[in-house]
């Protein structure tokens, strides 16, 4: 029953100066007192102005080159000899929301890059908050990508430091995805790996290929390897393949006003309400204990044995073994939950992105050049939902190019316009 004036009156009955924040509170009280059953009035008071959100800043996806089969010449790549772009001509494509610093919410235009056709790669030596990250969305997933390649030239020279993420590590590549699912998909039906749109080229000796597949199969028992045919592919279970997988409950999605928006704007706004983008993607990632609430092992094993004293490698192997078994049985549970943010980390040391684009097979075999093997097709950083008919719907899909691929790719497209 206290009046608004009594609320801010001092002991002598005099009214103190009302701050800007206090005035806003008074205005809110007035609005609440005047609210009625009219739904339009409620929306008007409580909905955030959507035109002020970052998704409405100018951005370049799609651009005129987004769906070109052949990218621009390597001489135009800002990080030559490597280049990253969203996979073109996909059904249910990976759409780029924007490029930004990891510590910022604002999308920016960085010289040489385009959200439609040339995306940034980090070197690992960026100052905290200054890694360039990519917010994206697809039919089933909305998330943020941070990619690091040790041998890549810097995307933003001003952000480089003497300290690197790769210091003391054998790995040469790292990619981190953080985001939320829009569809509750069984984990057993989600895969990662490589898929090519046409036959490959000249392969190494048969014994080298067999040795490589055998080696990979040990690491990924559920590997699906199809070398021949028109669409070669190498797929393995997403949760059993990623080096780190974590989940954590997030706040409920934000509701916005959808009035006066076209269909494209509505879709963009819905995706933004699901996931606005990760602000902590640069933080150190480590496989959690099986009993940790952030571990996906909790979903698969009732009352998992505490392993808080085990090594990270042991925890990873435990998760991989469990989820390879789940994939083998084609179980519908566990599934990715809509209320949780998922983190997927991938890293490796076999791929070389420097002067040559090759895979290091060790002393016995040596380095194998990839450009003739793929006939100029880029390698992918991807994950997909594998449907019952074997077709793939991408959760995310990005092409990693190297200048060594370009002569092969150009020759193919000149012969097959």
XYZ file of C-alpha atoms in Angstrom:
417
model
C 0.000 0.000 0.000
C 3.029 2.276 0.012
C 2.697 5.114 -2.502
C 5.355 5.724 -5.129
C 6.477 8.910 -3.414
C 6.697 7.260 0.024
C 8.928 4.645 -1.589
C 11.701 7.184 -2.125
C 10.976 9.665 0.737
C 13.546 10.334 3.450
C 12.792 10.353 7.191
C 11.873 14.060 7.175
C 9.256 13.533 4.500
C 11.299 15.167 1.784
C 11.593 13.409 -1.595
C 15.121 12.538 -2.598
C 16.393 13.092 -6.124
C 15.302 10.163 -8.231
C 18.047 8.528 -10.258
C 17.594 7.446 -13.825
C 17.284 3.802 -12.759
C 14.709 4.657 -10.104
C 12.704 6.619 -12.668
C 12.693 3.571 -14.931
C 11.370 1.494 -12.033
C 8.584 4.018 -11.463
C 7.721 3.916 -15.155
C 7.577 0.125 -14.999
C 5.201 0.326 -11.987
C 2.989 2.719 -13.951
C 2.996 0.358 -16.921
C 2.079 -2.594 -14.725
C -0.789 -0.625 -13.166
C -2.157 0.333 -16.570
C -1.790 -3.087 -18.181
C -5.030 -4.803 -19.141
C -6.072 -7.975 -20.859
C -5.093 -6.605 -24.248
C -2.348 -8.907 -25.564
C -0.968 -6.171 -27.819
C -0.311 -3.978 -24.786
C 1.647 -6.740 -23.076
C 3.761 -7.390 -26.159
C 4.490 -3.728 -26.559
C 5.767 -3.438 -22.987
C 7.793 -6.611 -22.664
C 9.241 -7.362 -26.142
C 12.791 -6.253 -26.894
C 13.105 -4.068 -30.030
C 14.334 -6.638 -32.529
C 15.784 -4.060 -34.913
C 18.502 -3.338 -32.342
C 19.782 -6.942 -32.275
C 23.133 -7.784 -33.946
C 21.435 -10.037 -36.503
C 20.030 -6.957 -38.222
C 23.440 -5.386 -38.781
C 24.608 -5.490 -42.415
C 26.208 -8.817 -43.246
C 27.092 -10.647 -46.423
C 25.450 -14.057 -46.309
C 24.619 -15.080 -48.886
C 26.900 -13.124 -51.197
C 27.199 -13.451 -54.967
C 29.961 -16.068 -54.533
C 28.388 -18.183 -51.785
C 27.278 -21.018 -54.075
C 30.154 -20.921 -56.569
C 31.544 -24.411 -57.004
C 35.025 -22.992 -57.453
C 36.148 -20.340 -54.946
C 38.122 -17.233 -55.818
C 41.752 -17.674 -56.841
C 44.240 -18.298 -54.008
C 45.919 -14.953 -54.727
C 42.773 -13.340 -53.289
C 42.700 -15.408 -50.100
C 43.651 -13.279 -47.076
C 45.189 -16.327 -45.348
C 46.838 -17.989 -48.332
C 47.695 -20.910 -48.605
C 44.522 -21.849 -46.644
C 40.926 -20.662 -46.858
C 37.693 -21.540 -45.053
C 34.174 -21.121 -46.409
C 30.656 -22.459 -45.779
C 30.024 -25.523 -47.936
C 28.161 -24.312 -51.065
C 25.076 -25.819 -52.686
C 23.995 -27.806 -49.638
C 20.426 -28.751 -48.989
C 19.463 -27.259 -45.625
C 22.659 -25.242 -45.836
C 24.867 -23.862 -43.081
C 23.950 -20.180 -42.991
C 26.441 -17.696 -41.572
C 24.962 -15.174 -39.159
C 28.126 -13.129 -38.861
C 31.809 -12.848 -37.922
C 32.901 -11.262 -34.630
C 35.555 -11.187 -31.959
C 35.052 -13.943 -29.390
C 34.659 -11.367 -26.640
C 32.131 -9.202 -28.487
C 28.489 -9.521 -29.527
C 28.792 -7.197 -32.519
C 29.293 -8.546 -36.016
C 31.973 -6.735 -37.983
C 33.466 -6.616 -41.445
C 37.083 -7.757 -41.336
C 39.173 -6.812 -44.412
C 39.511 -9.653 -46.899
C 36.777 -11.775 -45.322
C 33.126 -12.273 -46.206
C 30.444 -14.132 -44.259
C 29.274 -15.567 -47.579
C 32.464 -17.002 -49.057
C 35.696 -16.450 -47.058
C 35.742 -17.081 -43.297
C 38.577 -16.461 -40.803
C 40.915 -19.045 -39.293
C 42.847 -18.305 -36.096
C 46.531 -19.059 -35.516
C 46.146 -19.766 -31.790
C 48.246 -16.707 -30.871
C 45.323 -14.296 -30.537
C 44.957 -12.163 -27.417
C 42.085 -13.182 -25.084
C 38.755 -12.146 -26.585
C 40.345 -11.427 -29.976
C 39.915 -14.776 -31.717
C 37.592 -14.437 -34.704
C 34.532 -16.654 -34.364
C 31.682 -17.499 -36.730
C 28.035 -17.689 -35.685
C 25.997 -19.999 -37.917
C 22.646 -21.748 -38.140
C 21.188 -24.764 -39.915
C 17.963 -26.750 -39.951
C 18.782 -28.622 -36.741
C 21.484 -26.571 -34.969
C 22.512 -23.020 -34.066
C 26.041 -22.375 -32.888
C 29.462 -20.733 -32.913
C 32.672 -21.996 -34.565
C 36.226 -21.258 -33.437
C 38.877 -22.744 -35.754
C 42.632 -22.660 -35.171
C 45.340 -23.835 -37.596
C 48.901 -23.465 -36.368
C 50.359 -22.910 -39.856
C 47.758 -20.354 -40.999
C 48.770 -16.713 -41.488
C 47.024 -14.390 -38.991
C 43.543 -13.164 -39.857
C 44.003 -10.069 -37.677
C 47.665 -9.128 -37.179
C 46.824 -6.611 -34.459
C 45.504 -9.380 -32.168
C 48.606 -11.593 -32.262
C 50.671 -12.251 -29.128
C 53.838 -14.237 -28.373
C 51.846 -16.871 -26.490
C 49.964 -19.495 -28.506
C 47.264 -22.053 -27.797
C 49.512 -24.598 -29.562
C 52.490 -24.077 -27.223
C 53.483 -27.420 -25.727
C 50.937 -29.332 -27.826
C 51.550 -31.840 -30.601
C 48.339 -30.899 -32.397
C 48.304 -28.503 -35.353
C 44.553 -28.045 -35.741
C 41.680 -27.346 -33.350
C 38.019 -26.602 -33.973
C 35.424 -25.921 -31.301
C 31.667 -25.834 -31.795
C 29.297 -24.530 -29.135
C 25.558 -24.302 -29.626
C 22.055 -25.654 -29.184
C 19.952 -28.111 -31.112
C 16.632 -27.077 -32.626
C 15.577 -30.701 -33.111
C 15.852 -33.483 -30.518
C 18.002 -35.888 -32.544
C 19.225 -39.300 -31.337
C 22.955 -39.102 -30.685
C 23.411 -42.421 -32.506
C 22.167 -40.819 -35.733
C 24.618 -37.896 -35.769
C 27.930 -38.325 -37.605
C 31.070 -36.427 -38.538
C 33.783 -36.996 -41.134
C 34.204 -36.405 -44.851
C 31.734 -36.484 -47.719
C 32.699 -35.683 -51.311
C 30.372 -34.609 -54.104
C 32.211 -36.502 -56.870
C 34.734 -39.319 -57.268
C 38.246 -38.832 -55.979
C 41.431 -38.793 -58.021
C 44.683 -40.723 -57.951
C 45.004 -42.632 -54.689
C 48.241 -43.877 -53.096
C 49.198 -47.526 -53.301
C 46.425 -49.862 -52.170
C 48.383 -51.039 -49.133
C 48.749 -47.443 -47.946
C 44.999 -46.831 -48.242
C 44.250 -50.107 -46.428
C 46.717 -49.243 -43.680
C 45.158 -45.841 -43.230
C 41.598 -47.190 -43.022
C 42.697 -49.886 -40.578
C 44.399 -47.254 -38.441
C 41.312 -45.010 -38.431
C 39.025 -47.979 -37.718
C 40.906 -48.684 -34.512
C 40.165 -45.123 -33.375
C 36.605 -45.161 -34.743
C 35.172 -48.730 -34.747
C 31.898 -47.541 -36.286
C 33.669 -45.965 -39.261
C 31.701 -46.073 -42.523
C 34.236 -45.892 -45.354
C 33.080 -45.713 -48.971
C 36.042 -45.059 -51.287
C 34.526 -45.874 -54.658
C 31.368 -44.569 -56.318
C 30.228 -41.066 -57.135
C 30.107 -39.852 -53.531
C 33.003 -41.182 -51.452
C 32.612 -40.631 -47.741
C 34.142 -41.463 -44.389
C 31.725 -41.138 -41.486
C 31.895 -41.969 -37.784
C 29.640 -41.231 -34.792
C 29.796 -37.579 -33.736
C 29.809 -38.128 -29.955
C 32.282 -41.017 -30.210
C 34.654 -39.150 -32.526
C 34.991 -35.646 -31.059
C 37.905 -35.332 -28.656
C 35.779 -33.506 -26.096
C 31.995 -33.439 -25.695
C 30.214 -31.499 -22.966
C 26.672 -30.408 -22.205
C 25.228 -27.861 -19.816
C 21.771 -26.536 -19.160
C 21.125 -23.064 -20.513
C 18.526 -20.441 -19.854
C 15.251 -20.635 -21.729
C 15.095 -19.048 -25.152
C 14.155 -15.396 -25.374
C 10.828 -14.486 -26.955
C 10.737 -11.548 -29.354
C 8.044 -9.726 -31.314
C 7.577 -11.112 -34.814
C 5.219 -8.469 -36.144
C 6.163 -6.683 -39.373
C 8.915 -9.196 -40.195
C 9.248 -11.137 -43.439
C 9.815 -14.916 -43.439
C 13.608 -14.636 -43.713
C 13.769 -12.191 -40.795
C 11.483 -14.404 -38.714
C 13.715 -17.444 -39.291
C 16.797 -15.428 -38.360
C 15.100 -14.142 -35.234
C 13.912 -17.603 -34.164
C 17.472 -18.942 -34.493
C 18.857 -15.990 -32.529
C 16.318 -16.617 -29.770
C 17.493 -20.253 -29.586
C 21.187 -19.312 -29.318
C 22.694 -15.838 -29.403
C 26.276 -17.123 -29.751
C 29.011 -18.305 -27.391
C 30.996 -15.736 -25.396
C 33.264 -18.270 -23.639
C 34.405 -20.399 -26.570
C 38.076 -19.488 -26.006
C 38.112 -20.973 -22.515
C 40.068 -24.166 -21.849
C 38.028 -27.276 -22.628
C 38.533 -30.561 -20.831
C 36.621 -33.844 -20.872
C 34.594 -33.924 -17.626
C 34.361 -36.808 -15.179
C 31.581 -39.304 -15.910
C 29.702 -38.154 -12.808
C 29.996 -34.466 -13.705
C 26.632 -32.918 -14.766
C 28.367 -31.673 -17.941
C 29.353 -35.187 -19.040
C 27.281 -36.913 -21.745
C 28.179 -40.250 -20.134
C 25.503 -39.438 -17.551
C 22.887 -39.798 -20.277
C 24.101 -43.196 -21.376
C 25.077 -45.021 -18.186
C 22.915 -45.076 -15.042
C 24.964 -44.342 -11.922
C 28.358 -44.080 -13.674
C 31.420 -44.995 -11.628
C 33.192 -41.869 -10.304
C 36.401 -41.250 -12.256
C 37.515 -37.901 -10.877
C 41.100 -39.141 -10.496
C 41.342 -40.563 -14.008
C 43.248 -38.846 -16.815
C 41.537 -36.835 -19.534
C 42.576 -39.483 -22.063
C 40.920 -42.229 -20.015
C 37.684 -40.245 -19.766
C 37.701 -39.687 -23.516
C 38.219 -43.388 -24.221
C 35.376 -44.294 -21.855
C 32.941 -41.955 -23.613
C 34.037 -43.101 -27.071
C 33.603 -46.787 -26.172
C 30.129 -46.199 -24.725
C 28.879 -44.195 -27.683
C 30.354 -46.538 -30.286
C 28.273 -49.284 -28.647
C 25.187 -47.059 -28.650
C 25.659 -46.329 -32.359
C 26.077 -50.036 -33.122
C 22.664 -50.769 -31.575
C 21.040 -47.740 -33.311
C 19.502 -46.703 -29.999
C 17.106 -43.738 -30.045
C 18.319 -42.637 -26.623
C 20.193 -40.705 -25.469
C 19.220 -37.759 -27.655
C 20.423 -34.176 -27.876
C 18.189 -32.025 -25.672
C 16.841 -28.642 -26.727
C 17.410 -27.155 -23.274
C 21.174 -27.717 -23.277
C 24.237 -26.091 -24.803
C 26.647 -28.615 -26.326
C 30.394 -28.263 -26.823
C 32.305 -30.327 -29.375
C 36.090 -30.079 -29.641
C 38.169 -31.627 -32.421
C 41.948 -31.556 -32.821
C 44.608 -33.487 -34.719
C 48.269 -33.426 -35.714
C 48.293 -35.515 -38.910
C 47.038 -32.915 -41.402
C 49.629 -30.451 -42.698
C 48.459 -27.053 -43.964
C 51.802 -25.341 -44.635
C 53.687 -25.302 -47.932
C 52.221 -28.700 -48.740
C 48.739 -30.037 -48.113
C 49.310 -33.566 -46.880
C 48.609 -36.155 -44.233
C 51.583 -37.357 -42.200
C 51.451 -41.161 -42.062
C 54.595 -41.523 -39.981
C 58.071 -42.810 -40.801
C 56.938 -46.029 -42.464
C 54.835 -44.289 -45.130
C 55.722 -40.600 -44.942
C 53.625 -37.689 -46.140
C 50.771 -38.321 -48.578
C 49.667 -35.356 -50.699
C 45.896 -34.892 -50.517
C 45.260 -32.738 -53.591
C 45.531 -35.571 -56.171
C 43.658 -37.960 -53.845
C 40.566 -35.716 -53.654
C 41.013 -34.424 -57.227
C 40.948 -30.889 -55.899
C 37.990 -31.276 -53.557
C 38.389 -29.549 -50.194
C 38.248 -31.406 -46.914
C 35.285 -30.694 -44.688
C 34.758 -29.811 -41.091
C 31.237 -31.124 -40.725
C 28.639 -32.930 -38.666
C 25.310 -34.216 -39.937
C 22.146 -36.030 -39.018
C 22.181 -39.328 -40.919
C 18.659 -40.198 -41.998
C 17.270 -43.722 -42.390
C 17.932 -43.669 -46.148
C 21.599 -42.770 -45.580
C 21.297 -39.159 -46.716
C 22.850 -36.428 -44.598
C 21.334 -33.238 -43.218
C 24.155 -30.947 -42.038
C 24.334 -29.670 -38.498
C 27.275 -27.636 -39.761
C 29.492 -27.904 -42.822
C 32.575 -25.875 -43.749
C 35.124 -26.409 -46.533
C 38.846 -26.107 -45.790
C 40.784 -25.206 -48.920
C 44.521 -25.214 -49.637
C 46.106 -23.619 -52.673
C 47.456 -27.052 -53.703
C 43.858 -28.125 -54.402
C 43.092 -25.281 -56.758
C 44.768 -26.483 -60.018
C 42.987 -29.836 -59.765
C 39.635 -28.216 -58.945
C 39.939 -25.666 -61.764
C 40.853 -28.366 -64.297
C 37.816 -30.435 -63.289
C 35.377 -27.532 -63.507
C 36.758 -26.409 -66.865
C 36.080 -29.896 -68.210
C 32.693 -30.115 -66.438
C 31.216 -26.588 -66.535
